[in-house]
Coordinates of C-alpha atoms and ligand atoms in Angstrom, one line a residue:
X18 CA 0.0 0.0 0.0
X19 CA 1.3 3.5 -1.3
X20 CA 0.8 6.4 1.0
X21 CA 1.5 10.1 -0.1
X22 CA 1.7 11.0 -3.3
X23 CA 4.6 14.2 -4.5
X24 CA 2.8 17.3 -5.0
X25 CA 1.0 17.8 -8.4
X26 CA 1.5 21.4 -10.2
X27 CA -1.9 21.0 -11.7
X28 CA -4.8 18.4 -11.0
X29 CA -8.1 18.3 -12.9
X30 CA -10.7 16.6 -10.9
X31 CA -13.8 15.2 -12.9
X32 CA -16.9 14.2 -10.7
X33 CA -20.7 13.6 -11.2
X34 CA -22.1 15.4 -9.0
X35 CA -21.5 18.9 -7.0
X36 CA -21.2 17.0 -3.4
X37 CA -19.1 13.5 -4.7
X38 CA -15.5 15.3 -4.1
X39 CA -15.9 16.9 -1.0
X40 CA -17.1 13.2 0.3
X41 CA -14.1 11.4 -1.1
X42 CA -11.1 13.4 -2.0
X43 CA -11.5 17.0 -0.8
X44 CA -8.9 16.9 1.8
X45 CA -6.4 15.4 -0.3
X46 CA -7.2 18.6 -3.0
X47 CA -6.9 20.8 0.3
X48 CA -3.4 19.4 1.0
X49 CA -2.5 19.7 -3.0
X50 CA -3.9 23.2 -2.9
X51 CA -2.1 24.0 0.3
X52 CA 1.3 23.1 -0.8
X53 CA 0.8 25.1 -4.2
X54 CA -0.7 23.0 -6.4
X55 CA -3.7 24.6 -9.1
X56 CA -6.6 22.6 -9.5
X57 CA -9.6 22.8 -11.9
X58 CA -12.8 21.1 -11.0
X59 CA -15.3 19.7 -13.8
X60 CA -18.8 18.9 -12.9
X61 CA -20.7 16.7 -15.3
X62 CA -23.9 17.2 -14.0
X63 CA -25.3 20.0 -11.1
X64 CA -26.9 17.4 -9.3
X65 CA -30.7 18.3 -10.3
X66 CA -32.0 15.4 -8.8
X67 CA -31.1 15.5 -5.5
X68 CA -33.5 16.1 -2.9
X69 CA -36.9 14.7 -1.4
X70 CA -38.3 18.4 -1.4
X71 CA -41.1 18.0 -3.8
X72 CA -41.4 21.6 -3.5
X73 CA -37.4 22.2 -5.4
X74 CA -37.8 22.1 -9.1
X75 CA -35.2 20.8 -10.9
X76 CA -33.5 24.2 -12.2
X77 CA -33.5 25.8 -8.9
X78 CA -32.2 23.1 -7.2
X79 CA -29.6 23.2 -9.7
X80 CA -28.7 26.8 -9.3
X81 CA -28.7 26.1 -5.2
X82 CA -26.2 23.5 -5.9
X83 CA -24.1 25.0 -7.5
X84 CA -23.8 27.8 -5.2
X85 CA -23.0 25.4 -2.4
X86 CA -20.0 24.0 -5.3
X87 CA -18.5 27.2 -5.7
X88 CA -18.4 27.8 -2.1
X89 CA -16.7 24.4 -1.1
X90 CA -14.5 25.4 -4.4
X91 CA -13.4 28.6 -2.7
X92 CA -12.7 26.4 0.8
X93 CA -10.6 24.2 -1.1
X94 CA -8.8 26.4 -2.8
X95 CA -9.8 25.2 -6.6
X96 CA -9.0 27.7 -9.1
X97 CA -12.7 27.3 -11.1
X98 CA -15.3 24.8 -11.4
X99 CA -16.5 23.8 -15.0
X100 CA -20.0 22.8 -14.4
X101 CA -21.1 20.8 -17.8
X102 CA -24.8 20.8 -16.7
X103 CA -25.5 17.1 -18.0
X104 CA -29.0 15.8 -16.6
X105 CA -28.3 14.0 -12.9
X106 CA -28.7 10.6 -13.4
X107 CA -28.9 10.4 -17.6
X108 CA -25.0 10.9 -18.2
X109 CA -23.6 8.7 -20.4
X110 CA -19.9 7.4 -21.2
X111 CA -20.0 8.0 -25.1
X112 CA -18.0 9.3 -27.5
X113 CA -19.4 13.0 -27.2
X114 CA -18.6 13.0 -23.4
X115 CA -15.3 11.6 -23.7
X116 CA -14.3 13.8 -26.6
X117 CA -15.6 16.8 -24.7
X118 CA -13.9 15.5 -21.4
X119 CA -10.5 15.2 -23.7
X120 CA -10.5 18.7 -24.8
X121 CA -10.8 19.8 -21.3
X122 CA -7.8 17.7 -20.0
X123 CA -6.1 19.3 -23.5
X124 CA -6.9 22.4 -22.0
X125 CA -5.7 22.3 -18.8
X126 CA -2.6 20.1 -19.0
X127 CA -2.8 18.6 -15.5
X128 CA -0.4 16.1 -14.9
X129 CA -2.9 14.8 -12.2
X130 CA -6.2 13.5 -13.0
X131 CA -9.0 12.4 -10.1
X132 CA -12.0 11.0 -10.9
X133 CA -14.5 8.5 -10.1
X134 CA -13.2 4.9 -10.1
X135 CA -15.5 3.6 -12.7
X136 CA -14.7 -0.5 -12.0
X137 CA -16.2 -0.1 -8.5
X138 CA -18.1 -3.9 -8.0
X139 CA -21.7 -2.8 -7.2
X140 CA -21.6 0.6 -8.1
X141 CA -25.1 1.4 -8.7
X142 CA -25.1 5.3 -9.7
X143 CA -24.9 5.4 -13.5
X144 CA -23.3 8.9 -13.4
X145 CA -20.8 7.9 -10.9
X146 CA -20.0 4.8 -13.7
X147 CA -20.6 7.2 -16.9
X148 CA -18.2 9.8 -15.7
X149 CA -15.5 7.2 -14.4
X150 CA -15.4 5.8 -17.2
X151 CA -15.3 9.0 -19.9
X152 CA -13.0 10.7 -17.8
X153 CA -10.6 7.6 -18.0
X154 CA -10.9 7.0 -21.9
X155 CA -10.2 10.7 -22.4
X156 CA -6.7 10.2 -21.1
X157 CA -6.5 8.2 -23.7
X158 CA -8.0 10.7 -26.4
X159 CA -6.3 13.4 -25.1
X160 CA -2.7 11.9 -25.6
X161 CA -2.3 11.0 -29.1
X162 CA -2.7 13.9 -31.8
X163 CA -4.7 11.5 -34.7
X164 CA -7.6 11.3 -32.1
X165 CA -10.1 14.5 -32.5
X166 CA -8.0 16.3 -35.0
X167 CA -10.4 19.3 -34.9
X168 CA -8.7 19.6 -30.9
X169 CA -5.3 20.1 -32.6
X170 CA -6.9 22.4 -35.6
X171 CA -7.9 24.4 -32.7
X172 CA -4.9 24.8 -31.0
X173 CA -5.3 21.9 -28.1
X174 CA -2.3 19.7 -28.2
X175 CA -1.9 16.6 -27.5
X176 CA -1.8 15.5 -23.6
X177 CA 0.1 13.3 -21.4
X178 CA -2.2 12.6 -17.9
X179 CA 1.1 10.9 -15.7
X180 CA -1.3 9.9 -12.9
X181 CA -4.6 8.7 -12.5
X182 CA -6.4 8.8 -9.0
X183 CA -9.7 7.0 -8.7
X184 CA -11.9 7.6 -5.8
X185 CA -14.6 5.8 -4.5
X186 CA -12.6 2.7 -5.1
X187 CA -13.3 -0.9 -3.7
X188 CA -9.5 -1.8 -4.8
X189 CA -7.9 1.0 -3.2
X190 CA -3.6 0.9 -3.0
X191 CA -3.0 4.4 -2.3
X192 CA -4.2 6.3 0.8
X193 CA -3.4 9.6 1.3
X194 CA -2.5 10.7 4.7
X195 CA -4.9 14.2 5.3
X196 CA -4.6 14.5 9.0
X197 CA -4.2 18.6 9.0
X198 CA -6.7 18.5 6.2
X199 CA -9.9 17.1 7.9
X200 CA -11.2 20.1 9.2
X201 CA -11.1 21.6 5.2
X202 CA -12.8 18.6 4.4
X203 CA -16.0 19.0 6.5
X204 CA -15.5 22.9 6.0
X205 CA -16.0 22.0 2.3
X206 CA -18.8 19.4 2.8
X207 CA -20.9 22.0 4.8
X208 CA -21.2 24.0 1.9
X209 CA -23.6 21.7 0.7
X210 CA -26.4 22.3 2.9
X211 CA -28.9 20.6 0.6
X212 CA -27.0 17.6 0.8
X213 CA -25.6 17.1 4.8
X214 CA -28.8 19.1 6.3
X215 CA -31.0 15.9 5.7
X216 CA -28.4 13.9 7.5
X217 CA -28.1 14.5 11.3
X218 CA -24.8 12.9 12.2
X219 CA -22.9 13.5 8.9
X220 CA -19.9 15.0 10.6
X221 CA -19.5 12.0 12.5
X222 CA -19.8 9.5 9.5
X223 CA -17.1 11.0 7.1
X224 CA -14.9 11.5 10.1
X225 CA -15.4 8.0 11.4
X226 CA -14.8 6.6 7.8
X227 CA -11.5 8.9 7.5
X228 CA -10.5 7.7 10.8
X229 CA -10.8 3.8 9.6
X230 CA -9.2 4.6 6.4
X231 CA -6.3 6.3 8.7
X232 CA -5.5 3.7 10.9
X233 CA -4.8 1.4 8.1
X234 CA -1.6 3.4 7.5
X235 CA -1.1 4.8 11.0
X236 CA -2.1 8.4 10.9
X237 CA -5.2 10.1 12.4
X238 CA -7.3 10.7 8.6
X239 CA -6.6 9.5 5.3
X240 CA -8.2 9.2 1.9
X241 CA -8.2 6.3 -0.2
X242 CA -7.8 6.1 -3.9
X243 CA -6.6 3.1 -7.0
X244 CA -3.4 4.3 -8.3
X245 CA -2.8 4.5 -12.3
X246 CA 0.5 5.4 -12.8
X247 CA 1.1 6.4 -16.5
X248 CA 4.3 5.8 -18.5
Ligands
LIG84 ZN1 -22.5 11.4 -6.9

């Protein structure tokens, strides 16, 4: 089992929904952030589907959601969020996506990429599944100039991603140690009110689960995350 990865200059970080990285990588981004790394955030979708308040339509919960992303953004120190504005729940892994997801990492140029890991057994989200697995095949897009020549045409060269971090992982071998990061973390997963104000205790569950993920490794927090080291 790794622990600690050298500091990225830039990470992109691709996720499904506005709350996903603030519950499974947000203190590692704080400690990134912290030590001088730029990070970019991409959301595919603005999470329009998630609440049981019948009285929330689907746009405005959208536009609350996305408030409560560019505040935890701010928290964590993320340079800008990209929000894509897909439909929650209908995002698909097809070529469009992954094309669209290859210019961005074109873009960007971050040697770092996190991302949902989309080979998680019994993952039942499709959008956690769709994204994980777009994001992943653009690496692949994005490094070799004959794929999406219209990219190059328009000035996007070619990309190599050296490191792939999936969270959400059931196979994890890299755990990050985040012990003077936990209080960023919940910091950044207060933002979203809509989210953690329908759950009483959530403070104590995502510190619990950092403190079990810890203690495999021997520090007070960590977060976990499958290793794809890119030659
Ligand atoms: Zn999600």
């Amino acid at each position: 089992m790794q622990n600690n990865a050298p500091l990225p200059e830039r990470v992109l970080i691709i996720a499904a929904h506005p709350d996903d990285i603030e519950f499974t990588c947000a203190a590692t981004v704080a400690k990134w952030t912290d030590g001088g790394s730029q990070a970019y955030l991409v959301l595919a979708t603005s999470g329009d589907k998630g609440t049981k308040d019948r009285s929330l339509s689907p746009h405005r919960l959208a536009e609350i959601r996305e408030a409560e992303s560019l505040a935890s953004a701010e928290v964590l120190d993320i340079s800008d969020v990209i929000f894509l504005r897909k439909l929650d729940g209908e995002v698909e892994a097809d070529l469009a996506f992954r094309n669209q997801l290859s210019a961005l990492i074109r873009s960007f140029a971050p040697d770092v990429l996190l991302t949902h890991d989309p080979w998680r057994r019994y993952q039942i989200h499709p959008d956690h599944r769709a994204v994980g697995t777009a994001a992943v095949d653009a690496v692949v897009t994005a490094r070799d100039h004959l794929y999406v020549p219209e990219q190059l045409a328009a000035g996007l060269e070619p990309h190599h991603v050296s490191h792939v971090f999936l969270f959400s992982t059931d196979s994890p071998d890299h755990l990050e140690d985040v012990s003077d990061f936990m209080d960023k973390k919940l910091e950044a997963l207060g933002c979203h009110a809509s989210q953690v104000g329908q759950v009483a205790d959530w403070r104590d569950r995502v510190t619990l689960w950092a403190e079990q993920t810890g203690e495999l490794i021997g520090v007070q927090y960590a977060e976990a995350f499958k290793h794809l080291e890119l030659r």
